[in-house]
Amino acid sequence: MALNTLIELLERLDEVHQQMLELAVSKKQAIMDNKVDGLIDILNRESKLMKLTGQLEEQRAQAAYAFLQGVGIRSNLSLNLTELSRLVFDPEDKSRLLEIQRKLSGTLQSLKEANELNQKLIEQSLTFIDYSLDLLVGRPNQDITYHHPSDKGGSISRPGLFDARG
């Protein structure tokens, strides 16, 4: 019974991670389209899913502990699914457990890759914004001291596209 509960919780975790993967794809598009409102909405939905994931993870740990007690192990070991599968002797249950492990692992790997891509896109966006601001208002390290207009000095720098003196 505890093993069925554990497998059901792992399936629910996979479903939640699949939803997060769909949000990651939506987030990628929102980043590329520069839709800040859409991005905020996606982040709020991600936050709710993260909270649910935390709750499911706690339930999964409890179910794993109950399973261990059911097979006669009284200590609270922190075993991964491969190690737990060695304690399952019914071939059908063992294959179900290993199948959900494979599925969840694949989903998590896809989610990791999508999040890494989104992180790179955000970094590129921030670099582009910084570069654009530098072009518009000039470099932040320019001297902000008074120079007499007739003093043409040898190092005249390009002020940028936006000139506030106008």
PDB file of C-alpha atoms in Angstrom:
ATOM      1  CA  MET A   1       0.000   0.000   0.000  1.00  0.00           C
ATOM      2  CA  ALA A   2       2.792   2.450   0.898  1.00  0.00           C
ATOM      3  CA  LEU A   3       4.501   1.693  -2.406  1.00  0.00           C
ATOM      4  CA  ASN A   4       1.340   2.600  -4.360  1.00  0.00           C
ATOM      5  CA  THR A   5       1.115   5.883  -2.446  1.00  0.00           C
ATOM      6  CA  LEU A   6       4.772   6.577  -3.229  1.00  0.00           C
ATOM      7  CA  ILE A   7       4.285   5.877  -6.933  1.00  0.00           C
ATOM      8  CA  GLU A   8       1.151   8.055  -7.061  1.00  0.00           C
ATOM      9  CA  LEU A   9       3.051  10.931  -5.425  1.00  0.00           C
ATOM     10  CA  LEU A  10       5.906  10.533  -7.905  1.00  0.00           C
ATOM     11  CA  GLU A  11       3.390  10.647 -10.761  1.00  0.00           C
ATOM     12  CA  ARG A  12       1.865  13.834  -9.331  1.00  0.00           C
ATOM     13  CA  LEU A  13       5.359  15.330  -8.988  1.00  0.00           C
ATOM     14  CA  ASP A  14       6.003  14.510 -12.645  1.00  0.00           C
ATOM     15  CA  GLU A  15       2.714  16.181 -13.647  1.00  0.00           C
ATOM     16  CA  VAL A  16       3.636  19.335 -11.716  1.00  0.00           C
ATOM     17  CA  HIS A  17       7.084  19.388 -13.305  1.00  0.00           C
ATOM     18  CA  GLN A  18       5.480  18.948 -16.737  1.00  0.00           C
ATOM     19  CA  GLN A  19       3.366  22.032 -16.009  1.00  0.00           C
ATOM     20  CA  MET A  20       6.514  23.894 -14.992  1.00  0.00           C
ATOM     21  CA  LEU A  21       8.132  22.827 -18.264  1.00  0.00           C
ATOM     22  CA  GLU A  22       5.166  24.279 -20.186  1.00  0.00           C
ATOM     23  CA  LEU A  23       5.575  27.513 -18.222  1.00  0.00           C
ATOM     24  CA  ALA A  24       9.288  27.563 -19.060  1.00  0.00           C
ATOM     25  CA  VAL A  25       8.417  27.442 -22.766  1.00  0.00           C
ATOM     26  CA  SER A  26       5.915  30.269 -22.274  1.00  0.00           C
ATOM     27  CA  LYS A  27       8.508  32.209 -20.306  1.00  0.00           C
ATOM     28  CA  LYS A  28      11.005  31.852 -23.149  1.00  0.00           C
ATOM     29  CA  GLN A  29       8.505  33.358 -25.575  1.00  0.00           C
ATOM     30  CA  ALA A  30       7.600  36.164 -23.145  1.00  0.00           C
ATOM     31  CA  ILE A  31      11.292  37.003 -22.725  1.00  0.00           C
ATOM     32  CA  MET A  32      11.887  37.054 -26.474  1.00  0.00           C
ATOM     33  CA  ASP A  33       8.765  39.171 -27.074  1.00  0.00           C
ATOM     34  CA  ASN A  34       9.671  41.486 -24.165  1.00  0.00           C
ATOM     35  CA  LYS A  35       6.250  40.997 -22.541  1.00  0.00           C
ATOM     36  CA  VAL A  36       6.886  41.967 -18.938  1.00  0.00           C
ATOM     37  CA  ASP A  37       3.252  41.553 -17.808  1.00  0.00           C
ATOM     38  CA  GLY A  38       3.148  38.042 -19.273  1.00  0.00           C
ATOM     39  CA  LEU A  39       6.448  37.226 -17.594  1.00  0.00           C
ATOM     40  CA  ILE A  40       5.133  38.390 -14.208  1.00  0.00           C
ATOM     41  CA  ASP A  41       2.037  36.216 -14.636  1.00  0.00           C
ATOM     42  CA  ILE A  42       4.203  33.210 -15.500  1.00  0.00           C
ATOM     43  CA  LEU A  43       6.429  33.809 -12.476  1.00  0.00           C
ATOM     44  CA  ASN A  44       3.376  33.933 -10.189  1.00  0.00           C
ATOM     45  CA  ARG A  45       2.113  30.625 -11.598  1.00  0.00           C
ATOM     46  CA  GLU A  46       5.593  29.120 -11.221  1.00  0.00           C
ATOM     47  CA  SER A  47       5.669  30.216  -7.596  1.00  0.00           C
ATOM     48  CA  LYS A  48       2.395  28.390  -6.894  1.00  0.00           C
ATOM     49  CA  LEU A  49       3.711  25.256  -8.589  1.00  0.00           C
ATOM     50  CA  MET A  50       6.934  25.447  -6.562  1.00  0.00           C
ATOM     51  CA  LYS A  51       4.888  25.586  -3.371  1.00  0.00           C
ATOM     52  CA  LEU A  52       2.901  22.545  -4.499  1.00  0.00           C
ATOM     53  CA  THR A  53       6.141  20.748  -5.376  1.00  0.00           C
ATOM     54  CA  GLY A  54       7.438  21.359  -1.857  1.00  0.00           C
ATOM     55  CA  GLN A  55       4.277  19.884  -0.355  1.00  0.00           C
ATOM     56  CA  LEU A  56       4.393  16.852  -2.646  1.00  0.00           C
ATOM     57  CA  GLU A  57       8.074  16.356  -1.846  1.00  0.00           C
ATOM     58  CA  GLU A  58       7.282  16.259   1.883  1.00  0.00           C
ATOM     59  CA  GLN A  59       4.510  13.726   1.261  1.00  0.00           C
ATOM     60  CA  ARG A  60       6.890  11.680  -0.905  1.00  0.00           C
ATOM     61  CA  ALA A  61       9.462  11.557   1.909  1.00  0.00           C
ATOM     62  CA  GLN A  62       6.765  10.398   4.328  1.00  0.00           C
ATOM     63  CA  ALA A  63       5.577   7.728   1.885  1.00  0.00           C
ATOM     64  CA  ALA A  64       9.157   6.512   1.380  1.00  0.00           C
ATOM     65  CA  TYR A  65       9.591   6.275   5.146  1.00  0.00           C
ATOM     66  CA  ALA A  66       6.301   4.347   5.442  1.00  0.00           C
ATOM     67  CA  PHE A  67       7.462   1.989   2.687  1.00  0.00           C
ATOM     68  CA  LEU A  68      10.771   1.400   4.468  1.00  0.00           C
ATOM     69  CA  GLN A  69       8.937   0.600   7.693  1.00  0.00           C
ATOM     70  CA  GLY A  70       6.673  -1.755   5.736  1.00  0.00           C
ATOM     71  CA  VAL A  71       9.649  -3.789   4.541  1.00  0.00           C
ATOM     72  CA  GLY A  72      11.152  -3.924   8.024  1.00  0.00           C
ATOM     73  CA  ILE A  73      13.661  -1.049   7.953  1.00  0.00           C
ATOM     74  CA  ARG A  74      13.108   1.073  11.042  1.00  0.00           C
ATOM     75  CA  SER A  75      15.637   3.847  10.457  1.00  0.00           C
ATOM     76  CA  ASN A  76      14.855   6.952   8.448  1.00  0.00           C
ATOM     77  CA  LEU A  77      17.247   6.376   5.560  1.00  0.00           C
ATOM     78  CA  SER A  78      17.413   8.837   2.708  1.00  0.00           C
ATOM     79  CA  LEU A  79      17.381   6.421  -0.231  1.00  0.00           C
ATOM     80  CA  ASN A  80      17.008   7.361  -3.868  1.00  0.00           C
ATOM     81  CA  LEU A  81      14.509   5.575  -6.109  1.00  0.00           C
ATOM     82  CA  THR A  82      17.066   3.118  -7.475  1.00  0.00           C
ATOM     83  CA  GLU A  83      17.963   2.039  -3.947  1.00  0.00           C
ATOM     84  CA  LEU A  84      14.273   1.819  -2.996  1.00  0.00           C
ATOM     85  CA  SER A  85      13.564  -0.318  -6.069  1.00  0.00           C
ATOM     86  CA  ARG A  86      16.016  -2.920  -4.749  1.00  0.00           C
ATOM     87  CA  LEU A  87      13.676  -3.396  -1.800  1.00  0.00           C
ATOM     88  CA  VAL A  88      10.672  -4.082  -4.056  1.00  0.00           C
ATOM     89  CA  PHE A  89      10.287  -7.759  -4.898  1.00  0.00           C
ATOM     90  CA  ASP A  90       7.117  -7.728  -7.006  1.00  0.00           C
ATOM     91  CA  PRO A  91       8.311  -7.374 -10.644  1.00  0.00           C
ATOM     92  CA  GLU A  92       5.259  -5.336 -11.673  1.00  0.00           C
ATOM     93  CA  ASP A  93       5.667  -2.839  -8.810  1.00  0.00           C
ATOM     94  CA  LYS A  94       9.397  -2.651  -9.426  1.00  0.00           C
ATOM     95  CA  SER A  95       8.887  -1.854 -13.123  1.00  0.00           C
ATOM     96  CA  ARG A  96       6.271   0.817 -12.255  1.00  0.00           C
ATOM     97  CA  LEU A  97       8.676   2.435  -9.805  1.00  0.00           C
ATOM     98  CA  LEU A  98      11.590   2.372 -12.259  1.00  0.00           C
ATOM     99  CA  GLU A  99       9.354   3.692 -15.065  1.00  0.00           C
ATOM    100  CA  ILE A 100       8.186   6.707 -13.048  1.00  0.00           C
ATOM    101  CA  GLN A 101      11.796   7.294 -12.002  1.00  0.00           C
ATOM    102  CA  ARG A 102      12.866   7.362 -15.667  1.00  0.00           C
ATOM    103  CA  LYS A 103       9.959   9.611 -16.635  1.00  0.00           C
ATOM    104  CA  LEU A 104      10.508  12.051 -13.752  1.00  0.00           C
ATOM    105  CA  SER A 105      14.241  12.145 -14.428  1.00  0.00           C
ATOM    106  CA  GLY A 106      13.617  13.026 -18.100  1.00  0.00           C
ATOM    107  CA  THR A 107      11.142  15.747 -17.172  1.00  0.00           C
ATOM    108  CA  LEU A 108      13.551  17.255 -14.650  1.00  0.00           C
ATOM    109  CA  GLN A 109      16.392  17.221 -17.192  1.00  0.00           C
ATOM    110  CA  SER A 110      14.200  18.991 -19.789  1.00  0.00           C
ATOM    111  CA  LEU A 111      13.126  21.538 -17.188  1.00  0.00           C
ATOM    112  CA  LYS A 112      16.748  22.185 -16.207  1.00  0.00           C
ATOM    113  CA  GLU A 113      17.723  22.789 -19.851  1.00  0.00           C
ATOM    114  CA  ALA A 114      14.747  25.116 -20.435  1.00  0.00           C
ATOM    115  CA  ASN A 115      15.591  27.120 -17.301  1.00  0.00           C
ATOM    116  CA  GLU A 116      19.244  27.427 -18.327  1.00  0.00           C
ATOM    117  CA  LEU A 117      18.180  28.721 -21.750  1.00  0.00           C
ATOM    118  CA  ASN A 118      15.814  31.251 -20.171  1.00  0.00           C
ATOM    119  CA  GLN A 119      18.584  32.402 -17.841  1.00  0.00           C
ATOM    120  CA  LYS A 120      20.890  32.994 -20.818  1.00  0.00           C
ATOM    121  CA  LEU A 121      18.143  34.903 -22.648  1.00  0.00           C
ATOM    122  CA  ILE A 122      17.592  37.151 -19.634  1.00  0.00           C
ATOM    123  CA  GLU A 123      21.329  37.791 -19.315  1.00  0.00           C
ATOM    124  CA  GLN A 124      21.499  38.718 -23.009  1.00  0.00           C
ATOM    125  CA  SER A 125      18.507  41.036 -22.606  1.00  0.00           C
ATOM    126  CA  LEU A 126      20.140  42.786 -19.672  1.00  0.00           C
ATOM    127  CA  THR A 127      23.409  43.137 -21.582  1.00  0.00           C
ATOM    128  CA  PHE A 128      21.544  44.630 -24.545  1.00  0.00           C
ATOM    129  CA  ILE A 129      19.642  47.060 -22.297  1.00  0.00           C
ATOM    130  CA  ASP A 130      22.887  48.135 -20.627  1.00  0.00           C
ATOM    131  CA  TYR A 131      24.547  48.645 -24.013  1.00  0.00           C
ATOM    132  CA  SER A 132      21.545  50.628 -25.316  1.00  0.00           C
ATOM    133  CA  LEU A 133      21.578  52.895 -22.274  1.00  0.00           C
ATOM    134  CA  ASP A 134      25.292  53.493 -22.716  1.00  0.00           C
ATOM    135  CA  LEU A 135      24.667  54.543 -26.314  1.00  0.00           C
ATOM    136  CA  LEU A 136      21.853  56.895 -25.365  1.00  0.00           C
ATOM    137  CA  VAL A 137      23.296  58.670 -22.365  1.00  0.00           C
ATOM    138  CA  GLY A 138      27.016  58.128 -22.729  1.00  0.00           C
ATOM    139  CA  ARG A 139      29.439  56.150 -20.650  1.00  0.00           C
ATOM    140  CA  PRO A 140      29.001  56.358 -16.880  1.00  0.00           C
ATOM    141  CA  ASN A 141      32.749  56.769 -16.414  1.00  0.00           C
ATOM    142  CA  GLN A 142      32.926  60.022 -18.383  1.00  0.00           C
ATOM    143  CA  ASP A 143      34.268  62.983 -16.458  1.00  0.00           C
ATOM    144  CA  ILE A 144      31.463  65.130 -15.140  1.00  0.00           C
ATOM    145  CA  THR A 145      33.576  68.210 -14.626  1.00  0.00           C
ATOM    146  CA  TYR A 146      33.388  71.592 -16.218  1.00  0.00           C
ATOM    147  CA  HIS A 147      35.540  72.255 -19.269  1.00  0.00           C
ATOM    148  CA  HIS A 148      35.648  75.687 -20.827  1.00  0.00           C
ATOM    149  CA  PRO A 149      34.213  75.533 -24.364  1.00  0.00           C
ATOM    150  CA  SER A 150      37.367  77.057 -25.861  1.00  0.00           C
ATOM    151  CA  ASP A 151      39.503  74.430 -24.101  1.00  0.00           C
ATOM    152  CA  LYS A 152      39.385  71.709 -26.741  1.00  0.00           C
ATOM    153  CA  GLY A 153      41.773  69.291 -25.012  1.00  0.00           C
ATOM    154  CA  GLY A 154      43.142  66.291 -26.889  1.00  0.00           C
ATOM    155  CA  SER A 155      40.614  63.784 -25.582  1.00  0.00           C
ATOM    156  CA  ILE A 156      37.160  64.683 -26.780  1.00  0.00           C
ATOM    157  CA  SER A 157      34.842  61.726 -26.360  1.00  0.00           C
ATOM    158  CA  ARG A 158      31.613  61.064 -28.161  1.00  0.00           C
ATOM    159  CA  PRO A 159      28.790  62.127 -25.809  1.00  0.00           C
ATOM    160  CA  GLY A 160      26.174  59.586 -26.956  1.00  0.00           C
ATOM    161  CA  LEU A 161      22.957  60.075 -28.862  1.00  0.00           C
ATOM    162  CA  PHE A 162      21.062  61.911 -26.141  1.00  0.00           C
ATOM    163  CA  ASP A 163      22.327  65.390 -25.286  1.00  0.00           C
ATOM    164  CA  ALA A 164      20.567  67.031 -22.358  1.00  0.00           C
ATOM    165  CA  ARG A 165      22.119  70.459 -23.069  1.00  0.00           C
ATOM    166  CA  GLY A 166      19.628  71.143 -25.901  1.00  0.00           C
TER     167      GLY A 166
END
